[in-house]
Short mmCIF file of C-alpha atoms in Angstrom, two decimals:
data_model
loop_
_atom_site.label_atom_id
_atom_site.label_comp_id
_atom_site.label_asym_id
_atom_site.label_seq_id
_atom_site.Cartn_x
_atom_site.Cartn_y
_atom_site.Cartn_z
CA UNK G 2 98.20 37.02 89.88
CA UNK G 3 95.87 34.88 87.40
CA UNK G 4 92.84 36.70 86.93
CA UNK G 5 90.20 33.46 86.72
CA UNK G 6 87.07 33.82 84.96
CA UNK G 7 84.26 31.09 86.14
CA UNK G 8 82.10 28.73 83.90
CA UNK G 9 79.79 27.58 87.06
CA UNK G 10 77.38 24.30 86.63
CA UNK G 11 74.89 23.90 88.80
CA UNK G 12 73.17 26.48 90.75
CA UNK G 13 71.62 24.78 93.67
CA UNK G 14 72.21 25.20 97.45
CA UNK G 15 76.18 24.93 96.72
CA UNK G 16 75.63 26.84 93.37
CA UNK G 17 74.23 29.24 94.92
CA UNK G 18 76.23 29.30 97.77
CA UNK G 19 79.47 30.06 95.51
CA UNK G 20 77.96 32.84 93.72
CA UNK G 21 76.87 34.86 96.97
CA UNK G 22 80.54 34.69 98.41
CA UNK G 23 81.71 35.69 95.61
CA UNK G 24 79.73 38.34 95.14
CA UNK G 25 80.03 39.31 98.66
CA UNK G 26 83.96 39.13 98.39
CA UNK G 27 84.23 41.18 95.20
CA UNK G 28 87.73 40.11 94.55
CA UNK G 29 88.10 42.16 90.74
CA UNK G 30 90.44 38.87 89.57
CA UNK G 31 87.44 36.75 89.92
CA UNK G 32 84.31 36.52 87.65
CA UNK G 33 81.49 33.98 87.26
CA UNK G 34 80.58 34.61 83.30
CA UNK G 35 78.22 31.79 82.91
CA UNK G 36 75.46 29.59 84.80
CA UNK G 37 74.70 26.29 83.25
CA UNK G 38 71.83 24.74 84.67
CA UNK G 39 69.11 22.63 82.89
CA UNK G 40 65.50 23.86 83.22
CA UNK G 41 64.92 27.79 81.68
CA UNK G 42 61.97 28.30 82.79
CA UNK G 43 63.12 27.90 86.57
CA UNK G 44 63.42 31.63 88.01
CA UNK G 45 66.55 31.68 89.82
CA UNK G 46 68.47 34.67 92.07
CA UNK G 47 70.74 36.24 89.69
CA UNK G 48 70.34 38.18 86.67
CA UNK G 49 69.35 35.86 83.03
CA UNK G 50 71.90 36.89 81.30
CA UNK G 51 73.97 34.84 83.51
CA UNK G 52 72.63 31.68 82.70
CA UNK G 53 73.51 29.26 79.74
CA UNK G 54 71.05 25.80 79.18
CA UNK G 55 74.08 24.04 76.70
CA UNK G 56 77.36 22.87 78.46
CA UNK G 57 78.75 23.26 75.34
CA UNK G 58 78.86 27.23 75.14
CA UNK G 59 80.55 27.12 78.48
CA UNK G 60 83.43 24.89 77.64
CA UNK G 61 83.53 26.23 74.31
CA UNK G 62 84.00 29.73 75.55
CA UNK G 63 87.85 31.33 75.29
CA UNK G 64 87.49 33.62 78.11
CA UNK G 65 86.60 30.80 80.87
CA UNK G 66 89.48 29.37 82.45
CA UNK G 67 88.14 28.04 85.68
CA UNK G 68 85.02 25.29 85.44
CA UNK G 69 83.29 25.26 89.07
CA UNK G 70 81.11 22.00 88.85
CA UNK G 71 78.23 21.80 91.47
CA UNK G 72 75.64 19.77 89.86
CA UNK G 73 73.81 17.17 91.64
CA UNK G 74 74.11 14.74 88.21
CA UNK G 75 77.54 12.56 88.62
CA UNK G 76 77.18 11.27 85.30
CA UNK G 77 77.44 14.93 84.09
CA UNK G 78 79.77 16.13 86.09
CA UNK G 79 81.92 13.38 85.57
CA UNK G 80 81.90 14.50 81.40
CA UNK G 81 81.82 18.37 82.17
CA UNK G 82 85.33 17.41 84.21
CA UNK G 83 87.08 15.24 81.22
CA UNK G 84 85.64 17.72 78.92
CA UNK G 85 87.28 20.61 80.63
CA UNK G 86 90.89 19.13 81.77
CA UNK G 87 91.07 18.01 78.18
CA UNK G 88 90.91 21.54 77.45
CA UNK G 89 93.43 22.99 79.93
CA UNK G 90 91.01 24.10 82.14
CA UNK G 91 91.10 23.09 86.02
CA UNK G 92 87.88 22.02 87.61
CA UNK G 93 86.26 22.99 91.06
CA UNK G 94 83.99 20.10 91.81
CA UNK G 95 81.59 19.30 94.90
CA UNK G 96 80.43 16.22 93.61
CA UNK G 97 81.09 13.69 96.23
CA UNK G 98 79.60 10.91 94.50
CA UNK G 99 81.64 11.47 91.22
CA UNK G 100 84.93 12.15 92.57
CA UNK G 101 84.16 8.64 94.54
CA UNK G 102 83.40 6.64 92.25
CA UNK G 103 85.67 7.98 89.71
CA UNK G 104 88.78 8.87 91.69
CA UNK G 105 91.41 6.81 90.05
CA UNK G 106 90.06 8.20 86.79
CA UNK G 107 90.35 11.71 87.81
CA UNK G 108 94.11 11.28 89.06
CA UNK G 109 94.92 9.60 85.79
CA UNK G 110 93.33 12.62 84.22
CA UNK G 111 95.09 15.41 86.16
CA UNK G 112 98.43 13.62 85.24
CA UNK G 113 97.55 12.97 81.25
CA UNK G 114 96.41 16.76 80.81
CA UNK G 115 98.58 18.57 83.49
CA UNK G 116 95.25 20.21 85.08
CA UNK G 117 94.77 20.11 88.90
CA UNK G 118 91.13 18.73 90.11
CA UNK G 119 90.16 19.88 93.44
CA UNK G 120 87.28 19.16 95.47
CA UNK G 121 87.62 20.28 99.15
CA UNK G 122 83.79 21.27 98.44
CA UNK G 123 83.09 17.62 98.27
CA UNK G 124 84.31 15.94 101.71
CA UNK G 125 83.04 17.58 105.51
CA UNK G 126 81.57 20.93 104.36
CA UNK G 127 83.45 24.11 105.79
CA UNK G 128 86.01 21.95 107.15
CA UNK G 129 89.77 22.01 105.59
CA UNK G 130 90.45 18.63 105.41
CA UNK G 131 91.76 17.87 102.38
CA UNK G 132 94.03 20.90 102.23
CA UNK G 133 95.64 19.90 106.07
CA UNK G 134 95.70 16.31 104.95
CA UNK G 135 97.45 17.52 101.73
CA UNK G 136 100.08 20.37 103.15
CA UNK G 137 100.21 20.09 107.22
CA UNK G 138 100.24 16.38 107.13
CA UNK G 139 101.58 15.01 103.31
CA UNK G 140 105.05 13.88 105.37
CA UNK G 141 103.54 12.21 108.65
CA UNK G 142 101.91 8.76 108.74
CA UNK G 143 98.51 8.63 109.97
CA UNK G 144 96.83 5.85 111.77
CA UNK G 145 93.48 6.23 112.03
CA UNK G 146 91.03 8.46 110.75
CA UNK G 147 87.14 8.99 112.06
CA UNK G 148 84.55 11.25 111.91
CA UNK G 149 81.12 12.86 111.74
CA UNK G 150 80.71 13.25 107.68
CA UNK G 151 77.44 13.62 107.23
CA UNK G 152 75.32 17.12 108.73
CA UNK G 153 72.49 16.02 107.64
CA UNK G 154 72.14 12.96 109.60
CA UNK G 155 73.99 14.24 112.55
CA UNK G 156 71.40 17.08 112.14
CA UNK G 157 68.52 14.13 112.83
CA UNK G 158 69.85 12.12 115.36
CA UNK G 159 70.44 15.55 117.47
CA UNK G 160 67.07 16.51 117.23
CA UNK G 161 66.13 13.04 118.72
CA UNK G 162 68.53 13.17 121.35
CA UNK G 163 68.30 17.33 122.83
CA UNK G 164 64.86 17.76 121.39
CA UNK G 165 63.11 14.23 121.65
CA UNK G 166 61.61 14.31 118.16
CA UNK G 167 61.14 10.93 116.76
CA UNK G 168 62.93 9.90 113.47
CA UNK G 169 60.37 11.37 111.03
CA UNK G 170 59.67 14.61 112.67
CA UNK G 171 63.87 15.38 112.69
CA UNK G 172 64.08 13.87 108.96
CA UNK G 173 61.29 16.53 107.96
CA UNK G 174 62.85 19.20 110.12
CA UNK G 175 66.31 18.89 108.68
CA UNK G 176 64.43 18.72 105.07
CA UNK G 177 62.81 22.21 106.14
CA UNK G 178 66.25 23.69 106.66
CA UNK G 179 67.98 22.75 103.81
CA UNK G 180 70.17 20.43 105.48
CA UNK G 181 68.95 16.64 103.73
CA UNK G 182 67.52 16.68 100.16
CA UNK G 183 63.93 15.72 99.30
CA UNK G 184 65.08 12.35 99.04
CA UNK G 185 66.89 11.75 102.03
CA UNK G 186 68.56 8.51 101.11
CA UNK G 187 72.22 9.48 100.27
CA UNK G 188 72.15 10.85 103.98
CA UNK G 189 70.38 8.52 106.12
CA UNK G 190 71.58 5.36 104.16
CA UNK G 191 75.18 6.37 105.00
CA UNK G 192 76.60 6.98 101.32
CA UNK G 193 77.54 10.25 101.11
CA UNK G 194 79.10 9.60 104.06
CA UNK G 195 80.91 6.49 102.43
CA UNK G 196 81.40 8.57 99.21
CA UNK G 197 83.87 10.96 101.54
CA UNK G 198 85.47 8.32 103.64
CA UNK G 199 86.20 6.69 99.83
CA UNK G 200 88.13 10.24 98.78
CA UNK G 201 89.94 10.02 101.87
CA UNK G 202 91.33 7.14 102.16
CA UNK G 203 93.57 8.24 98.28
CA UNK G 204 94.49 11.50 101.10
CA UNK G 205 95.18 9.00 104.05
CA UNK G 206 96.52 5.83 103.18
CA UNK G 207 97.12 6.25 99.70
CA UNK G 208 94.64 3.66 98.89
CA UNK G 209 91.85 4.44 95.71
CA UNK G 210 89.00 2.07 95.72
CA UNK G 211 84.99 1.88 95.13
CA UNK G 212 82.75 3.02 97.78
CA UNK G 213 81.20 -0.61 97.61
CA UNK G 214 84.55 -1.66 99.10
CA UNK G 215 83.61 -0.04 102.75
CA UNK G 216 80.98 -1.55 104.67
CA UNK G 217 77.98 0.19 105.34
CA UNK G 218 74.97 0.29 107.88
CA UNK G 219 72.85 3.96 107.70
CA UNK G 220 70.31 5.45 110.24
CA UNK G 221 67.07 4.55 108.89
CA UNK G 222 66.83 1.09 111.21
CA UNK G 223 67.42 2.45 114.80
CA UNK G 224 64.84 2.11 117.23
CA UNK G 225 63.30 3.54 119.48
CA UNK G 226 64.96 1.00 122.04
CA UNK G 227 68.53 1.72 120.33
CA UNK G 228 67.96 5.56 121.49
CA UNK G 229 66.22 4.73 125.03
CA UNK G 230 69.11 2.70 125.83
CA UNK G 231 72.04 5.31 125.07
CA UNK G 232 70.27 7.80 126.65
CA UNK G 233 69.54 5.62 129.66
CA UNK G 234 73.57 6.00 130.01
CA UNK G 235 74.24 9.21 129.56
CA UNK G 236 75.33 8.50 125.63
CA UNK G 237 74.31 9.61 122.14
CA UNK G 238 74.24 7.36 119.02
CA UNK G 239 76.29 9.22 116.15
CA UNK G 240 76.64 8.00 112.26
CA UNK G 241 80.48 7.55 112.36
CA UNK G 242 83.04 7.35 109.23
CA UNK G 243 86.37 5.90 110.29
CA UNK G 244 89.31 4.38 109.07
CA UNK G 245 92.41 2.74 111.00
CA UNK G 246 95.96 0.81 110.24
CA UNK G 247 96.19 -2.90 111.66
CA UNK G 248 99.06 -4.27 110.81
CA UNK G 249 99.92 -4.03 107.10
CA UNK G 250 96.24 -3.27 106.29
CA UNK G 251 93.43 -0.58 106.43
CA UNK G 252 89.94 -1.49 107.95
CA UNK G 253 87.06 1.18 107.21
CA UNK G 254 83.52 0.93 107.86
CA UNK G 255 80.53 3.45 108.05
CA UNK G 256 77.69 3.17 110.69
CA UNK G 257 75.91 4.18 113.40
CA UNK G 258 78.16 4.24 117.25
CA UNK G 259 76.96 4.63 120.47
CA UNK G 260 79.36 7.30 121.52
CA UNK G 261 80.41 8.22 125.10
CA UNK G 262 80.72 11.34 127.07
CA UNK G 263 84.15 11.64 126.89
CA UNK G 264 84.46 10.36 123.06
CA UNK G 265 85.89 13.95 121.23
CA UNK G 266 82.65 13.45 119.00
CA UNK G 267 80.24 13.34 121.88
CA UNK G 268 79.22 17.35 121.94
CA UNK G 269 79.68 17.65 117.57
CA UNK G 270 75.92 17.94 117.35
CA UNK G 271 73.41 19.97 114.60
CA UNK G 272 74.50 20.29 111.13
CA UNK G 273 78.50 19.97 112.05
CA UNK G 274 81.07 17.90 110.50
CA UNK G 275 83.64 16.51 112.98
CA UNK G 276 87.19 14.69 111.59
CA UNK G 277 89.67 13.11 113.99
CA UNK G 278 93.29 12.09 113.05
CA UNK G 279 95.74 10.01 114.54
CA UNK G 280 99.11 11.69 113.35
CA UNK G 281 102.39 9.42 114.30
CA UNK G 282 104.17 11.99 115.51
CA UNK G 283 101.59 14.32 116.29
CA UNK G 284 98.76 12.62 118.30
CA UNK G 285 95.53 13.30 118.28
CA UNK G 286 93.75 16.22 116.05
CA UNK G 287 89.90 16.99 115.54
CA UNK G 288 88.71 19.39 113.44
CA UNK G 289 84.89 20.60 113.13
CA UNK G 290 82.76 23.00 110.99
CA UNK G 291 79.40 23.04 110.06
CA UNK G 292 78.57 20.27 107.45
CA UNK G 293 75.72 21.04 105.42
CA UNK G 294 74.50 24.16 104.34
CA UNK G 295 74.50 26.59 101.03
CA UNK G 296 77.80 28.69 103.06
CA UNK G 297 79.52 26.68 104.49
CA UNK G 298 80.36 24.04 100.87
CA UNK G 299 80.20 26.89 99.32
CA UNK G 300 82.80 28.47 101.35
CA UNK G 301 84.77 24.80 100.43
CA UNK G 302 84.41 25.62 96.94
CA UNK G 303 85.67 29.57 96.88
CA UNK G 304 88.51 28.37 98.89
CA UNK G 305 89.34 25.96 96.10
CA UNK G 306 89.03 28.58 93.74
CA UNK G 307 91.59 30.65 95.38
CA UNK G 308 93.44 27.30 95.58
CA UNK G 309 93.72 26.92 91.95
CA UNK G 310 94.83 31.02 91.65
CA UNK G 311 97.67 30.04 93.90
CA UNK G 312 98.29 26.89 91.44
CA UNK G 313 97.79 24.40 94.40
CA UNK G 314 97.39 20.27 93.54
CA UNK G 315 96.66 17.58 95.15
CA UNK G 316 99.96 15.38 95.96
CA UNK G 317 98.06 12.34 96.87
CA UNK G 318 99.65 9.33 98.66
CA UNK G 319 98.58 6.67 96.09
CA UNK G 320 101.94 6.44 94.48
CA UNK G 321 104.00 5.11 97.96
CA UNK G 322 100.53 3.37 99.24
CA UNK G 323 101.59 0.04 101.67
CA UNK G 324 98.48 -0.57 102.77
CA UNK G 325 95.82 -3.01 101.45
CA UNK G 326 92.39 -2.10 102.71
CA UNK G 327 90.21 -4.95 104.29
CA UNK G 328 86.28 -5.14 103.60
CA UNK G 329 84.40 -5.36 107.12
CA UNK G 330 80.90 -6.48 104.84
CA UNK G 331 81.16 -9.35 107.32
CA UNK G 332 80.52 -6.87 109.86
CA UNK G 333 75.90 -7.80 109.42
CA UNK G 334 76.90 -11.79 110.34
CA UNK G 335 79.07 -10.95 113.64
CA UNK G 336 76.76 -7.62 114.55
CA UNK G 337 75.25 -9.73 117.94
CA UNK G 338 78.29 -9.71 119.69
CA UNK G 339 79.36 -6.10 118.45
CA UNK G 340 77.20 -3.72 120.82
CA UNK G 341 74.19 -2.82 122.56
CA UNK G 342 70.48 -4.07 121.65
CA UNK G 343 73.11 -6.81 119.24
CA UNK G 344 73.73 -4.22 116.33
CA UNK G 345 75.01 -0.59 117.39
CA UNK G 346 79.12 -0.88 117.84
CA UNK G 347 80.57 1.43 120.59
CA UNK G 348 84.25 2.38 119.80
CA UNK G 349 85.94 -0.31 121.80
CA UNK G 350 84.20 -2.55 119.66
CA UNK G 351 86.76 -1.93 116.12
CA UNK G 352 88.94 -4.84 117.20
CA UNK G 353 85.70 -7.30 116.55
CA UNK G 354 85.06 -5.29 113.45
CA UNK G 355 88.66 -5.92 112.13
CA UNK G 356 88.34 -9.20 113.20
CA UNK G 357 85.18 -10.27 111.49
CA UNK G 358 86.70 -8.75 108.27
CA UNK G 359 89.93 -11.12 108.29
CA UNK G 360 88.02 -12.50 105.27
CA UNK G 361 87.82 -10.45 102.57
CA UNK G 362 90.57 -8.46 101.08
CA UNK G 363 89.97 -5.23 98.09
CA UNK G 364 93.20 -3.52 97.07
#
């Protein structure tokens, strides 16, 4: 068995988060030798020696073989990943928005170089996605993806609905608990949640495209009205990812639903992550883990690093993709006829959504 010896940037929540389960685990085949982060005088819970403040003595060491990449800095990440597969050396990352906006990139990479890229760490927290998507389902056509991506938001909107905080009280509650960042605008403007509905559709459908190419409405406009009235029903409002075949295209779209009692995403509430699938030949499946968190990505990441010992890759659909995926950015013009209070969708309403996106076409 490869013994794998860990060059880890970033040491953050997730950072963090990787180093105590591995510590925790003590597994003697694998060894974090070196830290880099970017401020030295920052104390930090492990011992100095640990840490590194150049990327290059990392890369540039002989005994690292594994680079684990949990920065919050795309641009870096994105350069500390080329850097490293052009070396031999698989990466670990958890950087949602550089794996999105980079994706086709990255695949080109992992084929020029032979080094596998994996980034479970980066889409839904503790849950398994990628890996099901990529082993239980790589044969079976899917039809429809959807889901609760983001913890940090679903964290908010729970704390409105069970506890009857308003918006700012839950924002600065969830802030307080490690759950949304100091600037909160990744999660409540719906793009990180974009940035993982973006990876999967390359697992999905087979289709690699910018995030800019999925619609997008986030949080930070309900109203008090929009809650009132799905709790006046017996509903909750939920930021929703999703993803479905019509015909020989793919519609996706990110944005706030009014979901139903008997919806399977009604009772995902707190910091969890919720993913549906549609399976052809297997129905229905949800899985759900907590979302956000130091353990539970970090718990994404280890299990990619045990991944890469087993000398698992990503198979990826693009190659045999059919599907052309549809922009639903005319979704703001049609949003009075597409819900409650004229801009909140329920679920029934994704036939209007794929109709008002008949328009415009991204491949």
């Amino acid at each position: 068995m490869q013994k794998l010896t860990i060059g880890l940037f970033g040491f953050g929540f997730v950072g963090q988060g990787v180093y105590q389960i591995l510590n925790a685990l003590e597994d003697p085949a694998i060894s974090i030798k070196k830290i880099g982060v970017k401020v030295p005088e920052k104390r930090r819970p492990a011992p100095s020696e640990l840490f590194s403040f150049s990327p290059e003595v990392i890369l540039e060491d002989p005994d690292i073989n594994l680079i684990v990449e949990a920065t919050d800095d795309p641009t870096a990440a994105l350069e500390i990943t080329h850097q490293a597969l052009k070396k031999g050396i698989p990466v670990v990352s958890a950087n949602k928005k550089m794996i999105a906006e980079n994706l086709q990139q990255i695949i080109e990479w992992q084929k020029e170089y032979d080094v596998p890229v994996l980034y479970e760490g980066a889409v839904c927290g503790s849950i398994p996605i990628l890996r099901t998507l990529e082993t239980h389902f790589l044969q079976e056509p899917i039809h429809s993806i959807r889901g609760i991506f983001n913890g940090s938001t679903n964290y908010i909107l729970t704390q409105i609905f069970e506890e009857g905080l308003d918006f700012d009280t839950a924002l600065k509650e969830a802030q307080e608990k490690g759950f949304a960042e100091t600037d909160p605008t990744l999660d409540i403007g719906g793009f990180d949640p974009r940035y993982k509905l973006t990876i999967l559709l390359a697992h999905v459908f087979g289709i690699v495209t910018a995030p800019q190419a999925i619609s997008l409405r986030g949080i930070e406009n309900l109203k008090k009205e929009d809650f009132a009235i799905a709790s006046e029903e017996g509903k909750k409002i939920k930021l929703v990812a999703w993803a479905a075949i019509t015909g020989d295209r793919v519609v996706a779209q990110v944005g706030p639903q009014i979901i139903a009692s008997e919806d399977p995403l009604f009772n995902v509430d707190q910091e969890y992550n919720s993913v549906v699938l549609e399976g052809a030949y297997s129905g229905l499946q949800q899985l759900t883990g907590k979302g956000a968190g130091s353990f539970p990505t970090g718990a994404a990441v280890v299990a990619d690093i045990f991944s890469i010992r087993e000398g698992f890759r990503y198979q990826y659909r693009s190659g045999s993709a059919t599907h052309e995926l549809l922009s639903t950015n005319l979704l703001n013009s049609r949003k009075e006829s597409l819900g409650q209070n004229g801009n909140i969708p329920e679920l029934d309403d994704i036939e209007a959504l794929i109709e008002a996106s008949q328009e415009t076409t991204f491949k």
